[in-house]
Coordinates of C-alpha atoms in Angstrom, one line a residue:
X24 CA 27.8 15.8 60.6
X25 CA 25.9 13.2 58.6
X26 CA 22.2 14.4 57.5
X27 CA 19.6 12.0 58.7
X28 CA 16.8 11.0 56.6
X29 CA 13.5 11.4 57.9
X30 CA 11.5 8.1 57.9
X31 CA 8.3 10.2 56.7
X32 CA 9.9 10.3 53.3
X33 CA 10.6 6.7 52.9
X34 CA 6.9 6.3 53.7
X35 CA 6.1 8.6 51.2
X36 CA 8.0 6.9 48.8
X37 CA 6.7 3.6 49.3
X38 CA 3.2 4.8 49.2
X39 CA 3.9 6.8 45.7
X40 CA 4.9 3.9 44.5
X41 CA 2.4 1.6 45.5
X42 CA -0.3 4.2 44.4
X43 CA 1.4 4.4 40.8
X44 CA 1.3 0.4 41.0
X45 CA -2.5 0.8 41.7
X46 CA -3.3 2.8 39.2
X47 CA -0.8 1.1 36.4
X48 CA -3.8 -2.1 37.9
X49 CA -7.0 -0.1 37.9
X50 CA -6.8 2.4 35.1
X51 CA -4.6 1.5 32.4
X52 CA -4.4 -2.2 32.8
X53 CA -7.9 -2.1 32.1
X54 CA -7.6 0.4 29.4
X55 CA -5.0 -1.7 27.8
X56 CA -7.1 -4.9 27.8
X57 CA -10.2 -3.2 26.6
X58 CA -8.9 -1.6 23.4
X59 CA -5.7 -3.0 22.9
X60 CA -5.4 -6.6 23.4
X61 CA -5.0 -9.1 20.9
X62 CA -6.3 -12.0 22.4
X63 CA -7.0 -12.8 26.7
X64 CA -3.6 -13.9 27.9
X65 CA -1.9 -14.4 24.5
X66 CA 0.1 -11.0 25.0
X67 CA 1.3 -11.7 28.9
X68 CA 1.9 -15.3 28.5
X69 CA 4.3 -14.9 25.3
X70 CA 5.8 -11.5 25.4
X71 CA 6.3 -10.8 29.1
X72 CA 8.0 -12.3 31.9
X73 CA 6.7 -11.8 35.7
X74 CA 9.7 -9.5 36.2
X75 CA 8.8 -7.4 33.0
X76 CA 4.9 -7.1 34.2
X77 CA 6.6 -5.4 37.8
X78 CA 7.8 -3.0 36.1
X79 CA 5.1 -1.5 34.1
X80 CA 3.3 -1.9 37.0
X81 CA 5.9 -0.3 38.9
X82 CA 5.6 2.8 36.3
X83 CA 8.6 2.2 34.1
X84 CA 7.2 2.3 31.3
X85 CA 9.8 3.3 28.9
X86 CA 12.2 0.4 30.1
X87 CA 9.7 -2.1 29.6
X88 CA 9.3 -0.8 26.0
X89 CA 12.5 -1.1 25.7
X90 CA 12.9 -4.5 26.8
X91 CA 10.0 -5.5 24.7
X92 CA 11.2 -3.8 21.3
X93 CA 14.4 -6.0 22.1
X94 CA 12.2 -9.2 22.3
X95 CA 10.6 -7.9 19.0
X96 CA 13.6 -7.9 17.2
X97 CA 14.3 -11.5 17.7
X98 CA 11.1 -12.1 16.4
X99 CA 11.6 -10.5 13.4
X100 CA 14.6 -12.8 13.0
X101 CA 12.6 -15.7 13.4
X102 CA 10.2 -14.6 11.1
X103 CA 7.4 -15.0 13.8
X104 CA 5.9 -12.4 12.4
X105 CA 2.1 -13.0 14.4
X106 CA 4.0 -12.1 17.5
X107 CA 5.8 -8.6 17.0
X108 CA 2.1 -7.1 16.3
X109 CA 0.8 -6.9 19.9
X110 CA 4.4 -6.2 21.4
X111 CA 4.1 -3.3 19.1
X112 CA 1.1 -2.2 19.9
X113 CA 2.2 -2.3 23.5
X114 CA 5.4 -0.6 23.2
X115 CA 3.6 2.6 21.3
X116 CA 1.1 2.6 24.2
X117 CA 4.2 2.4 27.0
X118 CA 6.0 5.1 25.6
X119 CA 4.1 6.6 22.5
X120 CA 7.0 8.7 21.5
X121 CA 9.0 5.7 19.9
X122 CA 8.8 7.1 16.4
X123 CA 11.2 4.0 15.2
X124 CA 8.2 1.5 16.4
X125 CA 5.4 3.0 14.9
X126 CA 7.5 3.7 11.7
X127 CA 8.4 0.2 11.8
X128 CA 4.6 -1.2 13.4
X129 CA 3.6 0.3 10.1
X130 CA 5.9 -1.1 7.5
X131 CA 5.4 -4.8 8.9
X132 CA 1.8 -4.6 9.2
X133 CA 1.3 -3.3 5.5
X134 CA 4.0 -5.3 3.8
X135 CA 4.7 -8.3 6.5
X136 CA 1.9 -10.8 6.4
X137 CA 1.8 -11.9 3.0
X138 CA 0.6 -15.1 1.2
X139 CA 2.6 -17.9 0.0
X140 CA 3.0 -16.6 -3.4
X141 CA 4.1 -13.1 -1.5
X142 CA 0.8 -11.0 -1.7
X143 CA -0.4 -8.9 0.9
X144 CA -2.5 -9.2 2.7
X145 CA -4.6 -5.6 2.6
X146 CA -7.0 -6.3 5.4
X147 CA -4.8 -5.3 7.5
X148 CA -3.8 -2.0 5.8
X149 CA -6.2 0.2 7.8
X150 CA -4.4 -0.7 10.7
X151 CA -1.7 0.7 9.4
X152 CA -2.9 4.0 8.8
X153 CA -4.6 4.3 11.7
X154 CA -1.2 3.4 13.9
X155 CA 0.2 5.9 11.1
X156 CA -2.1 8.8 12.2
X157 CA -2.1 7.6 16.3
X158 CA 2.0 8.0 15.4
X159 CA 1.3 11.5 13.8
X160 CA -0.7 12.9 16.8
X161 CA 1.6 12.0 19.3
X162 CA 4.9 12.9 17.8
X163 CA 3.3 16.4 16.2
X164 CA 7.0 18.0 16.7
X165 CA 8.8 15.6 13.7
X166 CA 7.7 15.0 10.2
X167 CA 8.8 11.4 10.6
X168 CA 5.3 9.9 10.7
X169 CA 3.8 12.0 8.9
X170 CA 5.8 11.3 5.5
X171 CA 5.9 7.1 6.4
X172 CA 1.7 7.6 6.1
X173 CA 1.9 9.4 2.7
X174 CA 4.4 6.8 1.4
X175 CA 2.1 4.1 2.7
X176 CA -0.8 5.9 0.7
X177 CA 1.6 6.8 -2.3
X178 CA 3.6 3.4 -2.6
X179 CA 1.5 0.8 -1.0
X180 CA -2.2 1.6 -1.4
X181 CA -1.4 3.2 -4.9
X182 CA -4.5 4.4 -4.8
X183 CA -6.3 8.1 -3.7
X184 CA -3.3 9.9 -4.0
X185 CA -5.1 12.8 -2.6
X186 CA -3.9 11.5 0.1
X187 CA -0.4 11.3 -0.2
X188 CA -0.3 14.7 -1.4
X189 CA -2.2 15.4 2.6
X190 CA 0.3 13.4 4.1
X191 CA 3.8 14.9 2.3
X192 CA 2.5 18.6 2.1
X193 CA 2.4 17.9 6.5
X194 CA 5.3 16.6 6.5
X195 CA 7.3 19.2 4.8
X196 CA 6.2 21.6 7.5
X197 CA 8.5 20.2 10.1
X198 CA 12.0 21.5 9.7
X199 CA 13.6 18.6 10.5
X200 CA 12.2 16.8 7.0
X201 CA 15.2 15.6 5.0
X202 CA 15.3 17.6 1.8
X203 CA 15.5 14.8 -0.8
X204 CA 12.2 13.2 0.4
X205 CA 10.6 16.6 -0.2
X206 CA 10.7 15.6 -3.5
X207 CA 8.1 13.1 -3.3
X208 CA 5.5 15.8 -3.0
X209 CA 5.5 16.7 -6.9
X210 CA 5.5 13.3 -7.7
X211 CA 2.5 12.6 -5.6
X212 CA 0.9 16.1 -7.1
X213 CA 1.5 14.3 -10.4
X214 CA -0.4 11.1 -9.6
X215 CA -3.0 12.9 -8.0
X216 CA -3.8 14.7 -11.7
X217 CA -2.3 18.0 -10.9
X218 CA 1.5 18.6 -12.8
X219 CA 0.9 22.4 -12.3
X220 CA 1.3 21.5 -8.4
X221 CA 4.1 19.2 -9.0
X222 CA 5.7 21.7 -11.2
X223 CA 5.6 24.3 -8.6
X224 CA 6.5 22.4 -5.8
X225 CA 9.6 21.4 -7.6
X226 CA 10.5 25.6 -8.5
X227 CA 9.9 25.7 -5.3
X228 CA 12.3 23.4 -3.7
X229 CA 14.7 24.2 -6.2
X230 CA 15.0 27.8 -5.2
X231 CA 15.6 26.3 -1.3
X232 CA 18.3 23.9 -2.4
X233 CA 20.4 26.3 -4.7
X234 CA 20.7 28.5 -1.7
X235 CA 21.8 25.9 0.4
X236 CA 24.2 24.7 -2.4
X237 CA 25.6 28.1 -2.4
X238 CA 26.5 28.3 1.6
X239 CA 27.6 25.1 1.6
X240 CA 28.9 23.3 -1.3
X241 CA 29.2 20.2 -0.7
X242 CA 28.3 17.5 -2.8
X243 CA 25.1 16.3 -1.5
X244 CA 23.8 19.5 -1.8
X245 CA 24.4 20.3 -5.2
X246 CA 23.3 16.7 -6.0
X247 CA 19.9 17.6 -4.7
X248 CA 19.5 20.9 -6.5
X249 CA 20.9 19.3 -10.0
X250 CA 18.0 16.7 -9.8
X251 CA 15.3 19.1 -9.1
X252 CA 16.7 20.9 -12.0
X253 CA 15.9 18.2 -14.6
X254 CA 12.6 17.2 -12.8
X255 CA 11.8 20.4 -13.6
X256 CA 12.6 20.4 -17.0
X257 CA 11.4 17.0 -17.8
X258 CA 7.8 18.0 -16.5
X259 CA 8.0 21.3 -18.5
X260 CA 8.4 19.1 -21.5
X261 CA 5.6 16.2 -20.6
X262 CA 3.3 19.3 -19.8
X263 CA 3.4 20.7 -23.2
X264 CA 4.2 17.3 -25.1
X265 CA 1.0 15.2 -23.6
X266 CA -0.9 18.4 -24.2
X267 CA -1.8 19.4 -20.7
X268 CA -1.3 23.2 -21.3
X269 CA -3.5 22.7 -24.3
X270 CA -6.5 21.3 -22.1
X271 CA -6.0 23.9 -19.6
X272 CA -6.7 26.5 -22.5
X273 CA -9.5 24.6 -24.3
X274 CA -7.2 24.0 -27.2
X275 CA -7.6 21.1 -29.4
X276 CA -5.2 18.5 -28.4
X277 CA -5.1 16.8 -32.3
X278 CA -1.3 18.0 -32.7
X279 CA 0.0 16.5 -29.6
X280 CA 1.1 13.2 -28.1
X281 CA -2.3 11.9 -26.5
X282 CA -4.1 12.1 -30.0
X283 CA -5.5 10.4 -31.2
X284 CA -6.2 7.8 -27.9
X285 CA -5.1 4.4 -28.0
X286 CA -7.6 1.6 -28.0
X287 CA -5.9 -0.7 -25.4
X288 CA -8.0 -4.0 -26.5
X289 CA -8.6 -5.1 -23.1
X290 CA -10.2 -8.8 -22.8
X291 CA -9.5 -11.2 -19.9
X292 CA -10.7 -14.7 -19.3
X293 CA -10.6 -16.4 -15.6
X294 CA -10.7 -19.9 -15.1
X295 CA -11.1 -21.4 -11.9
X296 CA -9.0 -24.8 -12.7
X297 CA -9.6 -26.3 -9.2
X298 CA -10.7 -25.0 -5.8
X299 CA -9.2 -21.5 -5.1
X300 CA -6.5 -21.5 -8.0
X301 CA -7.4 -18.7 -10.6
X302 CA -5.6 -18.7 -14.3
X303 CA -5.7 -14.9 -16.6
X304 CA -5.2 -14.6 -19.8
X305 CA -5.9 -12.1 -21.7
X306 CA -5.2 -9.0 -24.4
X307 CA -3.8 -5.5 -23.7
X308 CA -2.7 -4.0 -27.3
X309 CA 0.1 -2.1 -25.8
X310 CA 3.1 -3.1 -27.2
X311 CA 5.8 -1.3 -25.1
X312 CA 6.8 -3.7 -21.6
X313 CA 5.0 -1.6 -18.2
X314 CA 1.8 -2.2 -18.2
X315 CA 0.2 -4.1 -15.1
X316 CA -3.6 -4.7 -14.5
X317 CA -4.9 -4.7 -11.0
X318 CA -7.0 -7.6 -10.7
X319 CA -9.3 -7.9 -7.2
X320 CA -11.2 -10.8 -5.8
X321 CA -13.1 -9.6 -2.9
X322 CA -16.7 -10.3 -0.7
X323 CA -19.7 -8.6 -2.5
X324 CA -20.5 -7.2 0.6
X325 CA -16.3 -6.9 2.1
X326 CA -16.6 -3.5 4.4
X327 CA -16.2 -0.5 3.2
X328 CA -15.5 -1.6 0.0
X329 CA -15.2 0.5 -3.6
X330 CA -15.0 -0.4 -7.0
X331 CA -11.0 -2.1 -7.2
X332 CA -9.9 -1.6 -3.5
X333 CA -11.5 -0.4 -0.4
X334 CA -12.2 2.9 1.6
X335 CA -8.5 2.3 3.2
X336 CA -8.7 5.1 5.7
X337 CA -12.0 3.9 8.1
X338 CA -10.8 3.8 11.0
X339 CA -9.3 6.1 13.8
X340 CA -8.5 2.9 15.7
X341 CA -5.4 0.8 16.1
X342 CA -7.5 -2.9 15.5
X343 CA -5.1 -5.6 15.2
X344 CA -7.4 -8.2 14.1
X345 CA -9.0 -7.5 10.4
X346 CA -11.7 -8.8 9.3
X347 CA -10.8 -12.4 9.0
X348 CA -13.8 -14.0 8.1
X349 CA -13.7 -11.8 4.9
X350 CA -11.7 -12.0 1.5
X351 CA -9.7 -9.5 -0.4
X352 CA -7.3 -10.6 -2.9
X353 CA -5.4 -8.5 -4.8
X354 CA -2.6 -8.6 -7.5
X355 CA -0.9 -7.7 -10.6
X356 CA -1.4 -9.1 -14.6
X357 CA 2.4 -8.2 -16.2
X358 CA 1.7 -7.6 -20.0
X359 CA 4.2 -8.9 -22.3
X360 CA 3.9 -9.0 -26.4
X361 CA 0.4 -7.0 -25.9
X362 CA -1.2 -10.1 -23.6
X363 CA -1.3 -11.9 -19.5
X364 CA -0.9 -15.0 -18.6
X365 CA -1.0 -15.3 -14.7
X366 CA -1.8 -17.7 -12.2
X367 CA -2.9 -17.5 -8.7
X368 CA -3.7 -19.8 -6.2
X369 CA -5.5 -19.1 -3.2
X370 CA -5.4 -22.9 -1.8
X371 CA -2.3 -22.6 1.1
X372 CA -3.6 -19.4 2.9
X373 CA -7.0 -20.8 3.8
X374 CA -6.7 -17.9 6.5
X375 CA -5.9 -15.2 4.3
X376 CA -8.7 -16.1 1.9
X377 CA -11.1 -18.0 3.8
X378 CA -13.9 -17.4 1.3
X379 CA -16.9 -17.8 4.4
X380 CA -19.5 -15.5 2.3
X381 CA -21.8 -16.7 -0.7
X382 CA -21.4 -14.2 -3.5
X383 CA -17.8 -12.7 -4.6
X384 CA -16.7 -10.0 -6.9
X385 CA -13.7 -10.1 -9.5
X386 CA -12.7 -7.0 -10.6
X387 CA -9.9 -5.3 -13.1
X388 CA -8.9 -1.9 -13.3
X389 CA -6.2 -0.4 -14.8
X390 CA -5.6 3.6 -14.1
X391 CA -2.7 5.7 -16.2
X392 CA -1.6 7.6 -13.0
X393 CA 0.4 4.1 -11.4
X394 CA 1.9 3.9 -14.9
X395 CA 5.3 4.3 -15.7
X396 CA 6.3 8.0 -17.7
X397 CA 6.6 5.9 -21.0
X398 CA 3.4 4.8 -20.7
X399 CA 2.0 7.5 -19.3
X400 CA 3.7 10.0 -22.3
X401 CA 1.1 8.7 -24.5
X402 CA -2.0 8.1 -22.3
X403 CA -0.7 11.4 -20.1
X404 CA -2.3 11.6 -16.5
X405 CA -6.0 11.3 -16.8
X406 CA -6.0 8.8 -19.4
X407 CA -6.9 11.5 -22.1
X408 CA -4.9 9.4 -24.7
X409 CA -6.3 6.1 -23.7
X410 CA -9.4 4.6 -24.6
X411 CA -11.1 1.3 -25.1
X412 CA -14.2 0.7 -27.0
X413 CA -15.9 -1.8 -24.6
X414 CA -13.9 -1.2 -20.6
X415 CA -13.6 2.8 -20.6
X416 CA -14.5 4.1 -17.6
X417 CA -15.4 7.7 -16.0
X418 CA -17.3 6.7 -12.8
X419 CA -15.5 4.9 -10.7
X420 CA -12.7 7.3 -10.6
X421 CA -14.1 10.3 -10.6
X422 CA -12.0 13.3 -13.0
X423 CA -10.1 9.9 -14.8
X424 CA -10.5 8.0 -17.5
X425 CA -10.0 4.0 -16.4
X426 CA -10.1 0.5 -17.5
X427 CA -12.7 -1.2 -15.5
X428 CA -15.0 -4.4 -15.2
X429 CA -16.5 -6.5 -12.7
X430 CA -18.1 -10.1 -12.8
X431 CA -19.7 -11.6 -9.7
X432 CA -18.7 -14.8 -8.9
X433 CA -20.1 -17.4 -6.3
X434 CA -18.5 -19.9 -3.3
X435 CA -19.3 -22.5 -5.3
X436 CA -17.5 -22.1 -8.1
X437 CA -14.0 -21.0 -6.2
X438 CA -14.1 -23.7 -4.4
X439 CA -15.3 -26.1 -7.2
X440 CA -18.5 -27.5 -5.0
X441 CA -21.6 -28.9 -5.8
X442 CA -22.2 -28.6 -9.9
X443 CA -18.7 -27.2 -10.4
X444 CA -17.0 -30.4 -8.9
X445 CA -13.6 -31.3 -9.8
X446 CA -14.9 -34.7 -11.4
X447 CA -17.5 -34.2 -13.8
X448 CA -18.8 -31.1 -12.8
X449 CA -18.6 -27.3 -15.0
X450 CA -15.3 -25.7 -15.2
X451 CA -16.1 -22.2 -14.2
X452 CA -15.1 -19.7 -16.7
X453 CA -15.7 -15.8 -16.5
X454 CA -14.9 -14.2 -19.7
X455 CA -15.4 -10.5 -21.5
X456 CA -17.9 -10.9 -24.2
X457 CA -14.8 -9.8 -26.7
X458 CA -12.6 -12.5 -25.4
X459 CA -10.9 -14.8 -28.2
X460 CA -8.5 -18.0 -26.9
X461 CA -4.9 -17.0 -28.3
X462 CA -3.3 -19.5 -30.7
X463 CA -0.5 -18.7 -29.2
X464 CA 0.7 -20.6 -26.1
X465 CA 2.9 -20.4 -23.4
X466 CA 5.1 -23.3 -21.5
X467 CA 5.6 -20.6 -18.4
X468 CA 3.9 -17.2 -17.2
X469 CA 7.7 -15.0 -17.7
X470 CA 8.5 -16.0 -21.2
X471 CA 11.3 -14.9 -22.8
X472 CA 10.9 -12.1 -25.1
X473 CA 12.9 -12.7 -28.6
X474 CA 14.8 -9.8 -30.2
X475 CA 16.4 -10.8 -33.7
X476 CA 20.0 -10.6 -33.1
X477 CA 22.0 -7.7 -35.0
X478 CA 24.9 -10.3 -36.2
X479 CA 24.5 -12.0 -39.9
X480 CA 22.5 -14.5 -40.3
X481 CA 20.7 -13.8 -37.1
X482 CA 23.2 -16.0 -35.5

């Protein structure tokens, strides 16, 4: 006997569905365009075909993210970069539990849009915390998104690594963490200023991974627990030798490593040899090959701004857009034979650095935490064995001895306008009152360094 389906329930179906259509319309269309979109039409008239619009407003929302992440990919392959960023903000808001896309939302926004000489562009860094912490809130269960937003703080901000310990100490409250990231906790207690921390966290972890390396022995597992073995020994060894257990005990520190401080002899010189093209030189008397000085170019008044970067977390908000009529330029001076030479020009990403505002700031800084251990075995965390008799700092990083300075700078002379003209007008130069022009001289920026060969003769 065949069943016989009532026609009542076809009804209801088709009025479910065009309620669910309605409200896709009404509510969350409107939503959507309020807060989300990049641009009036730009997102439906490249990313989405008629069929592909049906069904969101049809309610499938997880095939349509689908589809979409698909049509993302290809655009990574193209390199179009400009287009993935609203699909992916569209795919996290179809189906928010796609930990892949935000992971990968925040990787291309904070390392993808980049200058032609491959510097990033840090407006948009924000962003990418704030899609980091939207990621966090709706995936509470896995400590994916939680540890990419402490390695965005602890790699790519380098900066406040307050707040990479935050990020990493959440993280390793999900069980699902995988054990050899957990390791990136000491190391961010260690840049934060606290070794004690990172020295614990390590015992800690240590005890977890021998008793996993005794239930199961496989190699992986024993790998893990031999490496947090010599962490912890090597930070036993930089905690007495820099003379951090000293300072905790208000002992003199003249018998250890950081004693007496090294003068670094920091002196820079910018020249702005035509419109929006920047050459460094400079002195750092640091023999040993690590050290790299931040050097920022940014609006006097860029938002939210502090002394070498930016209040980075200042926004709750996914915004897509940055503040493009603003400039923030940022990058490294690589010391070689104890001085910089370093060029940087500005003049094909008119976008990037559009330079709209009057007044400018260029600032250098130089903090012992982002130094490598070599470095940082002499100059320890805090920059107790560091010191320089004109650029030491203890303000703008509060608990830290820095290298800082600041010059302000105007339109003008970036662009080379009115008296700083490229023909017959001043050459702008911004120099430290101790800078003296080098006699020696350099045919590129990555010169060879010359080591006196061991054979006879030198041959």
């Amino acid at each position: 006997m065949k069943h016989k389906t009532s026609p009542l329930v076809y009804v209801f179906l088709a009025l479910a569905f065009i309620v669910q259509g309605v409200l896709q319309r009404t509510v969350i269309f409107d939503l959507w365009s309020k807060n989300y979109n990049p641009g009036k039409g730009k997102l439906l008239s490249t990313a989405m075909s008629p069929d592909q619009i049906l069904a969101v407003l049809g309610g499938f929302r997880e095939i349509t993210a689908g589809i979409l992440w698909v049509k993302a990919d290809s655009f990574f392959d193209q390199g179009n970069y400009d287009a993935i960023l609203p699909l992916i903000r569209l795919v996290t808001m179809l189906d928010p539990n796609e930990i892949d896309v935000y992971a990968t939302g925040m990787w291309h926004i904070g390392y993808n849009f980049t200058d032609e000489e491959q510097r990033s562009d840090r407006r948009y860094i924000p962003s990418a915390l704030a899609l980091g912490k939207e990621g966090s809130r709706e995936n509470p269960n896995t400590y994916e998104l939680f540890f990419e937003t402490g390695w965005l703080w602890y790699h790519k901000i380098d900066d406040d690594y307050d707040n990479a310990v935050k990020w990493f100490t959440w993280a390793q409250t999900h069980p699902d963490m995988i054990p050899a990231r957990k390791n990136l906790l000491a190391m961010a207690y260690q840049r934060d200023g606290r070794p004690v921390d990172g020295l614990n966290t390590y015992l800690r972890l240590y005890d977890i991974a021998s008793g996993v390396a005794k239930t199961e022995d496989a190699f992986g597992n024993r790998q893990n627990r031999d490496t947090l073995d010599n962490n912890i020994d090597t930070t036993l060894v930089r905690l007495v030798q820099r003379g951090f257990i000293a300072e905790t005990k208000n002992e003199s520190l003249a018998d250890y490593d950081v004693s007496p401080p090294f003068d670094v002899g920091f002196s820079v010189k910018a020249t702005i040899v035509e419109p929006r093209r920047i050459n460094f030189e400079g002195t750092w008397n640091v023999l040993p090959v690590g050290t790299r000085i931040r050097v920022v170019l940014k609006d006097t008044n860029f938002p939210n701004a502090e002394p070498a970067g930016m209040k980075w977390d200042s926004s709750d908000s996914v915004n897509l857009d940055p503040p493009k009529d603003s400039t923030f330029m940022q990058d490294q001076l690589f010391v070689k034979n104890r001085r910089f030479s370093h060029k940087v020009d500005m003049s094909k990403d008119p976008t990037m650095y559009p330079f709209k505002s009057d007044n400018y700031i260029l600032e250098f800084y130089y903090n012992p935490r982002s130094a490598p251990p070599h470095i940082q075995d002499k100059f320890s965390w805090n920059g107790e064995g560091m010191t320089d008799k004109n650029f030491l700092n203890t303000q703008v990083r509060p608990g830290q001895r820095v290298i800082y300075w600041s010059i302000p700078l105007t339109k003008d002379m970036i662009l080379r306008a009115h008296a700083y003209r490229m023909e017959g007008g001043i050459v702008p130069v911004l120099k430290t009152p101790n800078y003296k022009d080098s006699q020696i001289t350099y045919e590129k920026e990555n010169t060879i360094i010359k080591i006196p060969s061991l054979r006879a003769g030198g041959k």
